Short mmCIF file of C-alpha atoms and ligand atoms in Angstrom, two decimals:
data_model
loop_
_atom_site.label_atom_id
_atom_site.label_comp_id
_atom_site.label_asym_id
_atom_site.label_seq_id
_atom_site.Cartn_x
_atom_site.Cartn_y
_atom_site.Cartn_z
CA MET R 5 0.00 0.00 0.00
CA THR R 6 0.98 3.59 -0.51
CA THR R 7 -0.12 4.80 2.93
CA THR R 8 3.45 4.95 4.17
CA SER R 9 4.36 7.79 1.85
CA ALA R 10 1.07 9.67 2.25
CA VAL R 11 1.24 12.92 4.20
CA ILE R 12 -2.27 12.48 5.48
CA SER R 13 -4.16 9.24 5.31
CA VAL R 14 -7.73 8.74 6.38
CA ARG R 15 -9.41 5.39 7.01
CA GLY R 16 -13.09 4.79 7.67
CA LEU R 17 -13.55 8.38 8.78
CA GLY R 18 -16.99 9.12 10.17
CA LYS R 19 -18.46 12.19 11.77
CA SER R 20 -21.89 12.64 13.31
CA PHE R 21 -23.43 15.71 14.89
CA GLY R 22 -25.88 14.09 17.26
CA LYS R 23 -28.08 11.94 15.08
CA LEU R 24 -26.96 13.59 11.87
CA GLU R 25 -24.32 11.45 10.17
CA VAL R 26 -22.32 13.87 8.05
CA LEU R 27 -19.35 11.73 7.01
CA LYS R 28 -19.83 8.04 6.32
CA GLY R 29 -16.62 6.10 6.02
CA ILE R 30 -14.12 8.22 4.10
CA ASP R 31 -10.85 6.67 2.89
CA LEU R 32 -8.28 9.02 1.53
CA ASP R 33 -4.53 9.33 0.95
CA LEU R 34 -2.98 12.71 0.37
CA MET R 35 0.37 12.51 -1.36
CA PRO R 36 3.20 15.00 -1.04
CA GLY R 37 2.93 17.79 -3.60
CA GLU R 38 -0.58 16.83 -4.50
CA VAL R 39 -3.34 19.38 -4.95
CA LEU R 40 -6.57 17.66 -4.07
CA GLY R 41 -9.76 19.38 -5.18
CA VAL R 42 -12.93 18.60 -3.24
CA ILE R 43 -16.24 19.38 -4.88
CA GLY R 44 -19.84 18.48 -4.17
CA PRO R 45 -23.23 19.90 -3.35
CA SER R 46 -23.88 22.03 -0.28
CA GLY R 47 -24.18 19.93 2.87
CA SER R 48 -22.32 16.96 1.38
CA GLY R 49 -19.67 17.19 4.12
CA LYS R 50 -16.78 18.90 2.33
CA SER R 51 -16.06 21.34 5.15
CA THR R 52 -16.49 18.69 7.79
CA LEU R 53 -14.02 16.43 5.99
CA ILE R 54 -11.35 19.08 5.63
CA ARG R 55 -11.88 20.17 9.25
CA CYS R 56 -11.34 16.61 10.42
CA LEU R 57 -7.91 16.67 8.79
CA ASN R 58 -6.59 19.21 11.32
CA MET R 59 -8.92 18.11 14.14
CA MET R 60 -11.05 21.24 14.05
CA GLU R 61 -13.78 18.64 14.11
CA VAL R 62 -13.14 15.50 16.09
CA PRO R 63 -14.10 12.41 14.07
CA THR R 64 -16.61 10.05 15.62
CA ALA R 65 -15.32 7.03 13.70
CA GLY R 66 -12.22 5.90 11.85
CA GLU R 67 -8.79 7.45 11.99
CA VAL R 68 -6.62 10.15 10.56
CA ARG R 69 -2.87 9.72 10.28
CA PHE R 70 -0.29 12.37 9.64
CA GLN R 71 2.95 11.03 8.14
CA GLY R 72 1.97 7.64 9.46
CA ARG R 73 1.34 8.82 13.02
CA PRO R 74 -2.20 8.58 14.41
CA VAL R 75 -3.76 11.94 15.19
CA THR R 76 -5.36 12.59 18.59
CA PRO R 77 -7.74 15.41 19.44
CA LYS R 78 -5.59 16.36 22.45
CA PHE R 79 -3.20 19.29 22.25
CA ARG R 80 -0.21 17.13 23.12
CA GLY R 81 0.23 13.74 21.52
CA ARG R 82 1.41 10.71 23.47
CA GLY R 83 3.07 7.46 22.55
CA GLY R 84 3.79 8.17 18.89
CA ALA R 85 0.46 9.91 18.31
CA ILE R 86 0.49 13.48 17.08
CA GLY R 87 -1.48 16.08 19.05
CA THR R 88 -3.35 19.04 17.63
CA GLY R 89 -0.60 21.47 18.61
CA GLU R 90 2.02 19.85 16.39
CA LEU R 91 -0.50 18.79 13.75
CA ARG R 92 -1.76 22.34 13.19
CA ARG R 93 1.75 23.70 12.98
CA LYS R 94 2.27 21.36 10.06
CA VAL R 95 -1.19 21.47 8.52
CA GLY R 96 -2.30 25.04 7.92
CA MET R 97 -5.87 26.11 7.30
CA VAL R 98 -7.34 29.04 5.41
CA PHE R 99 -10.95 29.97 6.13
CA GLN R 100 -13.78 31.19 3.98
CA HIS R 101 -14.20 34.28 6.16
CA PHE R 102 -10.45 34.94 6.57
CA ASN R 103 -10.65 35.20 10.39
CA LEU R 104 -7.77 37.65 10.53
CA PHE R 105 -6.97 38.96 14.01
CA PRO R 106 -8.52 42.45 13.92
CA HIS R 107 -6.44 43.86 16.78
CA LEU R 108 -3.14 43.08 15.06
CA THR R 109 -1.59 44.65 12.00
CA VAL R 110 -1.03 42.58 8.89
CA LEU R 111 2.52 41.97 10.08
CA GLY R 112 1.26 41.09 13.58
CA ASN R 113 -1.19 38.59 12.10
CA ILE R 114 1.54 36.83 10.18
CA THR R 115 4.15 36.81 12.96
CA ALA R 116 1.82 35.76 15.80
CA GLY R 117 2.16 32.04 15.07
CA PRO R 118 5.90 31.98 14.39
CA THR R 119 6.77 34.03 17.50
CA LYS R 120 4.28 32.56 19.99
CA VAL R 121 4.07 28.99 18.71
CA LEU R 122 7.35 28.31 16.93
CA GLY R 123 9.42 30.51 19.23
CA GLU R 124 11.04 32.42 16.39
CA SER R 125 12.62 35.77 17.22
CA ARG R 126 10.65 38.83 16.24
CA ALA R 127 13.25 39.91 13.69
CA GLU R 128 13.35 36.48 12.10
CA ALA R 129 9.55 36.23 11.99
CA GLU R 130 9.18 39.72 10.53
CA ALA R 131 11.75 39.10 7.83
CA HIS R 132 9.93 35.93 6.82
CA ALA R 133 6.58 37.75 6.98
CA MET R 134 7.81 40.53 4.70
CA ASP R 135 9.04 37.92 2.26
CA LEU R 136 5.63 36.22 2.28
CA LEU R 137 3.82 39.54 1.93
CA GLY R 138 5.94 40.17 -1.14
CA GLN R 139 4.89 36.83 -2.55
CA VAL R 140 1.19 37.63 -2.11
CA GLY R 141 1.72 41.16 -3.43
CA LEU R 142 0.99 43.05 -0.22
CA ALA R 143 4.37 44.24 0.98
CA ASP R 144 3.01 47.79 1.25
CA LYS R 145 0.24 46.71 3.65
CA ALA R 146 2.46 45.37 6.46
CA LYS R 147 1.46 48.12 8.90
CA ALA R 148 -2.25 48.19 7.97
CA TYR R 149 -5.00 46.73 10.13
CA PRO R 150 -7.30 44.10 8.61
CA ALA R 151 -10.30 46.45 8.74
CA HIS R 152 -8.61 48.61 6.12
CA LEU R 153 -8.12 45.82 3.58
CA SER R 154 -10.35 44.56 0.80
CA GLY R 155 -11.65 40.98 0.98
CA GLY R 156 -9.11 39.78 -1.54
CA GLN R 157 -6.29 41.41 0.38
CA LYS R 158 -7.53 39.91 3.64
CA GLN R 159 -7.56 36.45 2.16
CA ARG R 160 -4.05 36.86 0.79
CA VAL R 161 -2.88 37.93 4.25
CA ALA R 162 -4.64 34.88 5.72
CA ILE R 163 -2.76 32.66 3.28
CA ALA R 164 0.52 34.35 4.22
CA ARG R 165 -0.34 33.83 7.90
CA SER R 166 -0.70 30.10 7.28
CA LEU R 167 2.46 29.93 5.21
CA ALA R 168 4.44 31.68 7.95
CA MET R 169 4.22 28.44 9.94
CA ARG R 170 6.05 26.66 7.07
CA PRO R 171 3.29 24.05 6.91
CA GLU R 172 3.61 20.81 5.00
CA VAL R 173 -0.03 20.82 3.99
CA LEU R 174 -2.48 23.65 3.44
CA LEU R 175 -6.23 23.17 3.81
CA LEU R 176 -8.37 25.73 1.99
CA ASP R 177 -12.13 25.77 2.48
CA GLU R 178 -13.92 27.82 -0.17
CA VAL R 179 -11.47 30.62 0.28
CA THR R 180 -12.93 32.70 -2.51
CA SER R 181 -16.64 32.31 -1.88
CA ALA R 182 -16.93 35.30 0.46
CA LEU R 183 -15.25 37.55 -2.10
CA ASP R 184 -16.67 39.93 -4.66
CA PRO R 185 -16.24 38.34 -8.11
CA GLU R 186 -13.62 40.86 -9.21
CA LEU R 187 -11.41 39.95 -6.22
CA VAL R 188 -11.44 36.18 -6.74
CA GLY R 189 -8.71 36.23 -9.37
CA GLU R 190 -6.01 37.73 -7.16
CA VAL R 191 -6.51 35.01 -4.52
CA LEU R 192 -6.62 32.20 -7.05
CA ALA R 193 -3.39 33.50 -8.55
CA VAL R 194 -1.69 33.14 -5.18
CA ILE R 195 -2.95 29.56 -4.79
CA ARG R 196 -1.90 28.79 -8.33
CA ARG R 197 1.65 29.90 -7.56
CA LEU R 198 1.66 27.83 -4.38
CA ALA R 199 0.63 24.79 -6.37
CA ASP R 200 3.49 25.45 -8.77
CA THR R 201 5.98 25.46 -5.90
CA GLY R 202 4.82 21.97 -4.94
CA MET R 203 2.76 22.85 -1.86
CA THR R 204 0.51 20.00 -0.81
CA MET R 205 -3.04 21.31 -0.66
CA VAL R 206 -6.62 20.26 -0.12
CA LEU R 207 -8.88 22.70 -1.85
CA VAL R 208 -12.62 22.72 -1.26
CA THR R 209 -14.03 24.87 -4.00
CA HIS R 210 -16.96 25.83 -6.16
CA GLU R 211 -14.61 27.29 -8.77
CA MET R 212 -14.73 24.36 -11.20
CA GLY R 213 -12.56 26.01 -13.80
CA PHE R 214 -9.89 26.68 -11.23
CA ALA R 215 -10.11 23.17 -9.78
CA ALA R 216 -9.69 21.73 -13.28
CA ASP R 217 -6.69 23.95 -13.79
CA VAL R 218 -4.82 23.50 -10.53
CA ALA R 219 -5.95 20.22 -8.92
CA SER R 220 -4.02 17.05 -9.64
CA ARG R 221 -6.90 14.96 -8.30
CA VAL R 222 -10.54 15.70 -7.59
CA LEU R 223 -13.03 14.17 -5.15
CA PHE R 224 -16.73 14.51 -5.75
CA MET R 225 -18.57 14.24 -2.45
CA GLU R 226 -22.20 13.47 -2.00
CA GLY R 227 -24.16 12.61 1.14
CA GLY R 228 -21.06 12.22 3.31
CA ARG R 229 -19.31 9.83 0.92
CA ILE R 230 -16.74 10.15 -1.80
CA ALA R 231 -19.01 9.48 -4.76
CA GLU R 232 -16.30 9.80 -7.39
CA GLU R 233 -12.60 10.31 -7.47
CA GLY R 234 -10.09 10.72 -10.25
CA SER R 235 -7.87 13.09 -12.13
CA ALA R 236 -9.22 16.59 -12.68
CA GLU R 237 -9.49 15.77 -16.37
CA GLN R 238 -11.57 12.68 -15.69
CA ILE R 239 -13.89 14.15 -13.07
CA LEU R 240 -14.41 17.65 -14.37
CA ARG R 241 -14.12 17.33 -18.14
CA ASN R 242 -15.38 13.82 -18.77
CA PRO R 243 -17.80 13.00 -15.94
CA THR R 244 -19.32 9.58 -16.37
CA SER R 245 -22.01 9.36 -13.69
CA GLU R 246 -25.32 11.12 -14.13
CA ARG R 247 -25.20 12.72 -10.66
CA LEU R 248 -21.80 14.27 -11.25
CA ARG R 249 -22.81 15.47 -14.70
CA SER R 250 -25.92 17.16 -13.34
CA PHE R 251 -23.91 18.69 -10.48
CA LEU R 252 -21.32 20.08 -12.89
CA SER R 253 -23.93 21.35 -15.32
CA ARG R 254 -24.95 23.91 -12.69
CA PHE R 255 -21.53 25.51 -12.96
CA HIS R 256 -21.34 25.81 -16.73
CA SER R 257 -22.90 29.05 -17.82
CA MET V 3 -33.26 86.51 50.62
CA THR V 4 -29.71 86.16 49.43
CA TYR V 5 -27.43 83.54 50.84
CA HIS V 6 -24.03 84.68 52.01
CA TRP V 7 -21.54 82.15 50.79
CA ASP V 8 -18.77 81.65 53.26
CA PHE V 9 -16.13 79.18 52.20
CA TYR V 10 -13.64 80.48 54.74
CA THR V 11 -14.77 78.30 57.64
CA VAL V 12 -15.03 75.26 55.41
CA MET V 13 -11.61 75.89 53.89
CA GLN V 14 -10.12 75.87 57.38
CA SER V 15 -11.06 72.20 57.47
CA PHE V 16 -9.95 71.54 53.94
CA ASP V 17 -7.31 69.09 55.12
CA LEU V 18 -10.09 66.91 56.53
CA MET V 19 -11.83 66.94 53.16
CA LEU V 20 -8.58 66.04 51.43
CA TRP V 21 -8.16 63.15 53.80
CA GLY V 22 -11.65 62.07 52.76
CA VAL V 23 -10.58 62.26 49.12
CA TRP V 24 -7.61 60.05 49.88
CA ILE V 25 -9.70 57.45 51.74
CA THR V 26 -12.28 57.49 48.95
CA PHE V 27 -9.50 56.88 46.46
CA VAL V 28 -8.02 54.04 48.52
CA TYR V 29 -11.36 52.23 48.86
CA THR V 30 -12.16 52.75 45.20
CA LEU V 31 -8.84 51.41 43.98
CA GLY V 32 -8.72 48.60 46.53
CA SER V 33 -12.23 47.38 45.75
CA ILE V 34 -11.68 47.68 42.00
CA LEU V 35 -8.51 45.59 42.18
CA ILE V 36 -10.09 42.91 44.37
CA GLY V 37 -13.25 43.19 42.27
CA ILE V 38 -11.28 42.46 39.10
CA VAL V 39 -9.87 39.28 40.63
CA VAL V 40 -13.25 38.18 41.99
CA GLY V 41 -14.99 39.15 38.75
CA ALA V 42 -12.47 37.27 36.63
CA ALA V 43 -12.86 34.17 38.79
CA SER V 44 -16.63 34.40 38.65
CA CYS V 45 -16.55 34.94 34.89
CA TYR V 46 -14.28 31.94 34.48
CA ALA V 47 -16.65 29.85 36.60
CA ARG V 48 -19.64 30.99 34.53
CA LEU V 49 -17.88 29.80 31.37
CA SER V 50 -16.86 26.50 32.96
CA ARG V 51 -18.18 23.17 31.76
CA PHE V 52 -19.02 22.15 35.36
CA TRP V 53 -22.64 22.99 36.14
CA TRP V 54 -22.03 23.40 39.88
CA LEU V 55 -19.33 26.02 39.28
CA ARG V 56 -21.70 27.89 37.00
CA LEU V 57 -24.42 27.67 39.64
CA ILE V 58 -22.23 28.99 42.47
CA SER V 59 -20.99 31.83 40.31
CA ARG V 60 -24.46 32.69 39.09
CA SER V 61 -25.87 32.70 42.63
CA TYR V 62 -23.14 35.01 43.86
CA GLN V 63 -23.72 37.42 40.99
CA GLU V 64 -27.48 37.56 41.41
CA LEU V 65 -27.23 37.96 45.17
CA PHE V 66 -24.99 41.00 44.90
CA ARG V 67 -26.62 42.53 41.88
CA CYS V 68 -30.19 42.25 43.16
CA THR V 69 -29.77 43.68 46.65
CA PRO V 70 -28.93 47.32 47.47
CA LEU V 71 -25.31 48.02 48.23
CA LEU V 72 -26.21 49.98 51.36
CA VAL V 73 -28.07 46.96 52.76
CA GLN V 74 -25.05 44.76 51.95
CA ILE V 75 -22.69 47.12 53.74
CA LEU V 76 -24.87 47.34 56.83
CA TRP V 77 -25.44 43.59 56.78
CA ALA V 78 -21.71 42.85 56.55
CA TYR V 79 -20.94 45.23 59.41
CA TYR V 80 -23.81 44.55 61.81
CA ALA V 81 -25.35 41.19 60.91
CA LEU V 82 -22.43 39.09 59.67
CA PRO V 83 -20.40 39.41 62.92
CA MET V 84 -23.43 38.18 64.89
CA LEU V 85 -23.85 35.27 62.52
CA LEU V 86 -20.20 34.25 62.66
CA GLY V 87 -19.58 35.23 66.26
CA ILE V 88 -16.50 37.27 65.34
CA SER V 89 -15.89 40.97 65.16
CA ILE V 90 -15.45 42.57 61.78
CA SER V 91 -13.96 46.03 61.52
CA ASN V 92 -15.72 48.63 59.42
CA THR V 93 -12.68 48.68 57.15
CA THR V 94 -12.97 44.96 56.45
CA ALA V 95 -16.74 45.02 56.07
CA GLY V 96 -16.61 48.04 53.79
CA LEU V 97 -13.82 46.86 51.54
CA LEU V 98 -15.16 43.33 51.30
CA THR V 99 -18.68 44.38 50.41
CA LEU V 100 -17.60 46.96 47.86
CA SER V 101 -15.26 44.44 46.22
CA LEU V 102 -17.80 41.66 46.01
CA TYR V 103 -20.42 44.08 44.78
CA VAL V 104 -18.32 45.46 41.93
CA GLY V 105 -16.95 41.99 41.20
CA SER V 106 -20.45 40.72 40.47
CA PHE V 107 -20.87 43.40 37.82
CA TYR V 108 -17.37 43.00 36.42
CA ALA V 109 -17.96 39.27 35.99
CA GLU V 110 -20.81 39.86 33.58
CA ILE V 111 -18.93 42.63 31.80
CA PHE V 112 -15.96 40.30 31.31
CA ARG V 113 -18.15 37.46 30.12
CA GLY V 114 -19.97 39.66 27.64
CA GLY V 115 -16.66 40.93 26.29
CA ILE V 116 -15.30 37.42 25.77
CA LEU V 117 -18.47 36.04 24.20
CA ALA V 118 -18.61 38.96 21.79
CA VAL V 119 -15.34 37.83 20.17
CA ASP V 120 -16.13 35.98 16.96
CA LYS V 121 -15.67 32.22 17.25
CA GLY V 122 -13.63 32.29 14.06
CA GLN V 123 -10.91 33.98 16.13
CA ARG V 124 -10.52 30.96 18.37
CA GLU V 125 -10.49 28.69 15.31
CA ALA V 126 -7.93 30.78 13.48
CA SER V 127 -5.61 30.87 16.48
CA ALA V 128 -6.02 27.12 17.02
CA ALA V 129 -5.32 26.59 13.32
CA ILE V 130 -1.83 28.07 13.70
CA GLY V 131 -1.11 25.72 16.58
CA MET V 132 -1.86 27.95 19.56
CA SER V 133 -2.92 26.24 22.77
CA SER V 134 -6.16 27.44 24.34
CA VAL V 135 -4.16 29.45 26.88
CA GLN V 136 -2.14 31.15 24.13
CA SER V 137 -5.25 31.78 22.12
CA MET V 138 -6.91 33.36 25.15
CA ARG V 139 -3.90 35.49 25.97
CA TYR V 140 -2.83 36.74 22.56
CA ILE V 141 -6.00 36.66 20.50
CA ILE V 142 -9.23 36.52 22.53
CA MET V 143 -8.40 38.69 25.56
CA PRO V 144 -7.03 41.70 23.67
CA GLN V 145 -10.24 41.84 21.68
CA ALA V 146 -12.43 41.07 24.68
CA ILE V 147 -10.79 43.85 26.70
CA LYS V 148 -11.51 46.30 23.95
CA ASN V 149 -15.13 45.15 23.89
CA MET V 150 -15.57 45.42 27.63
CA LEU V 151 -13.64 48.63 28.27
CA PRO V 152 -16.51 51.13 28.05
CA ALA V 153 -18.73 49.12 30.42
CA PHE V 154 -15.80 48.48 32.74
CA ILE V 155 -14.97 52.16 33.02
CA ASN V 156 -18.58 53.04 33.55
CA GLN V 157 -18.88 50.54 36.38
CA SER V 158 -15.66 51.81 37.94
CA VAL V 159 -16.88 55.40 37.87
CA ILE V 160 -20.04 54.26 39.64
CA GLN V 161 -17.83 52.40 42.09
CA LEU V 162 -16.04 55.56 43.17
CA LYS V 163 -19.38 57.19 43.83
CA ASN V 164 -20.60 54.11 45.68
CA THR V 165 -17.85 54.50 48.28
CA SER V 166 -19.93 57.36 49.68
CA LEU V 167 -22.22 54.70 51.17
CA LEU V 168 -19.39 53.75 53.53
CA TYR V 169 -20.54 56.85 55.36
CA ALA V 170 -23.14 54.59 56.99
CA ILE V 171 -20.48 52.60 58.84
CA SER V 172 -18.35 55.63 59.74
CA ILE V 173 -15.50 55.13 57.30
CA ALA V 174 -13.65 58.39 56.86
CA GLU V 175 -14.22 58.76 53.12
CA LEU V 176 -15.16 62.06 51.52
CA THR V 177 -18.89 62.06 52.29
CA TYR V 178 -18.30 61.11 55.91
CA MET V 179 -15.59 63.75 56.28
CA THR V 180 -17.89 66.31 54.74
CA SER V 181 -20.49 65.55 57.38
CA VAL V 182 -17.80 66.03 60.02
CA VAL V 183 -16.81 69.38 58.53
CA THR V 184 -20.48 70.37 58.33
CA SER V 185 -21.14 69.66 61.98
CA GLU V 186 -18.09 71.69 62.95
CA SER V 187 -18.66 74.63 60.67
CA TYR V 188 -22.48 74.68 60.38
CA ARG V 189 -21.93 75.31 56.70
CA PRO V 190 -23.63 72.37 54.91
CA LEU V 191 -24.16 74.23 51.64
CA GLU V 192 -20.49 75.11 51.25
CA ALA V 193 -19.25 71.80 52.56
CA TYR V 194 -21.41 69.59 50.36
CA SER V 195 -20.84 71.81 47.33
CA LEU V 196 -17.13 71.47 47.90
CA ALA V 197 -17.56 67.70 48.24
CA ALA V 198 -19.35 67.59 44.89
CA VAL V 199 -16.54 69.57 43.29
CA LEU V 200 -13.97 67.20 44.75
CA TYR V 201 -15.83 64.11 43.51
CA PHE V 202 -16.05 65.71 40.09
CA ALA V 203 -12.37 66.61 40.15
CA MET V 204 -11.53 62.99 40.86
CA LEU V 205 -13.74 61.47 38.20
CA PHE V 206 -13.56 63.88 35.31
CA PRO V 207 -9.82 63.38 34.62
CA LEU V 208 -10.32 59.63 34.93
CA THR V 209 -13.06 59.58 32.32
CA GLN V 210 -10.87 61.71 30.04
CA ILE V 211 -7.94 59.34 30.39
CA ALA V 212 -10.27 56.42 29.75
CA ASP V 213 -11.58 58.06 26.58
CA HIS V 214 -8.05 58.55 25.41
CA PHE V 215 -7.22 54.88 25.87
CA GLU V 216 -10.42 53.83 24.20
CA ARG V 217 -9.59 55.94 21.17
CA ARG V 218 -6.12 54.44 21.03
CA MET V 219 -7.54 50.93 21.12
CA ARG V 220 -9.91 51.78 18.29
CA ARG V 221 -7.01 52.49 15.96
CA SER V 222 -7.42 49.04 14.42
CA ASP V 223 -11.08 49.61 13.43
N1 ATP M 22 -21.19 21.98 14.13
C1 ATP M 22 -22.22 21.38 13.51
N2 ATP M 22 -23.29 20.97 14.20
C2 ATP M 22 -24.33 20.37 13.60
N3 ATP M 22 -24.40 20.13 12.28
C3 ATP M 22 -23.36 20.50 11.53
C4 ATP M 22 -22.21 21.16 12.09
N4 ATP M 22 -21.35 21.42 11.10
C5 ATP M 22 -21.91 20.96 9.98
N5 ATP M 22 -23.11 20.41 10.21
C6 ATP M 22 -24.00 19.78 9.22
O1 ATP M 22 -23.26 18.83 8.51
C7 ATP M 22 -23.65 18.79 7.15
C8 ATP M 22 -22.43 18.94 6.27
O2 ATP M 22 -21.89 20.23 6.48
P1 ATP M 22 -20.60 20.75 5.74
O3 ATP M 22 -20.39 22.13 6.22
O4 ATP M 22 -19.51 19.78 5.92
O5 ATP M 22 -21.08 20.74 4.23
P2 ATP M 22 -20.35 21.37 2.96
O6 ATP M 22 -20.24 20.29 1.97
O7 ATP M 22 -19.12 22.06 3.37
O8 ATP M 22 -21.43 22.41 2.47
P3 ATP M 22 -21.23 23.88 1.83
O9 ATP M 22 -20.92 23.67 0.38
O10 ATP M 22 -22.55 24.53 2.02
O11 ATP M 22 -20.13 24.54 2.58
C9 ATP M 22 -24.70 19.88 6.97
O12 ATP M 22 -25.96 19.28 7.00
C10 ATP M 22 -24.49 20.75 8.17
O13 ATP M 22 -25.70 21.35 8.55
MG1 MG M 23 -18.51 24.07 3.52
#
């Protein structure tokens, strides 16, 4: 099996909220350098799945492994298991609504993790932050507060904040769906460049064109299960099943 | 009839009034500091996952918020010693009651400030590997403090004025000292007017400083 080389592997993953069973036995291997697109109708469990990967949601069945080590929902791992503290340093997450820290400047947002969590010096963290801000095209906004940024700028800062932790995997949950249409492009461009540098990513998205373009593999989720899985070409351009075809038809204008 | 203002006699006892200002200040600051500790503990208990901690905290808050402060002060000084069979000085009774009273209001102010922070903030700080303590310290609290500051200052201003009730158990704060000066000088109008000016002179600069800090904290908006 290939599980040994997978960064994240998921077996029999289930998640219920009370009686509502949202994920029903998910198996998944995320390979290094892979960009995994996750698509599917609203309520199919895409967010829940991606949130189980960094233990934002605690699975109610099955297991998640990171680099072969079982993941526990505790902050500190024990006996070979990896706790959420270490896991989240290595698996970054970008949110739909950015969730920037409003009381900190852009620079403060990006350096908070490296200085408080990784123990980097302020100078070191700021140098890295400025470098990242350059990469997302916001070097001139270092001293600005989030309230003074556009949605697209906020999301680019949020991506830089995640990257500042030097993660091995980045989880992105519909990171462009809260944005005005004209601001989507600038965020997608940043993700595109990340993909080109070989960053391993899981990308929940409704941007089918972008998924087709950037994802190396695509999952189609439905009713808490992976209904189809394959290369972006296969899933998005030549869908075979009727359900997937009807789902995709809603995105072709 | 025109009243002949005569501040001269009152001013001869001005040192007594200033002593009252000092004592007022000491009780205000002391009870605010203890109140912050008590309020923080009570707030923490209210947010706990143990129902009995929440119940104890809630009961304390309601008890102190729903009875008059003057009754609490008198009760602590006259009734509590009988109940416990010990003597309690007016200093202890006064400081304790004021602290617990303000603490019960602070607790709810603190809780409101924390709950008003968007839950995405906790998630985002957890997502970069912060522990819940780090998240509280670096992300939630700074925002919560900003949320709660106006109500906190308001309550603290009221607290300074509430120290005047210590008059009832003969603590030498400003109102009590004013009554002393009045009985010596027979000049209640001048004495109590002066007291009002002194209270104002204590509070007005404080509210100005508070406004200044509030504006500074709003820089990020
Ligand atoms: N914390 C929660 N408590 C209860 N139910 C929840 C919770 N989070 C999600 N759900 C439910 O789980 C189901 C799947 O939600 P999820 O957010 O994973 O779907 P999704 O595929 O991301 O949908 P969307 O495209 O709308 O974002 C939904 O029915 C949702 O209402
Ligand atoms: Mg979702």
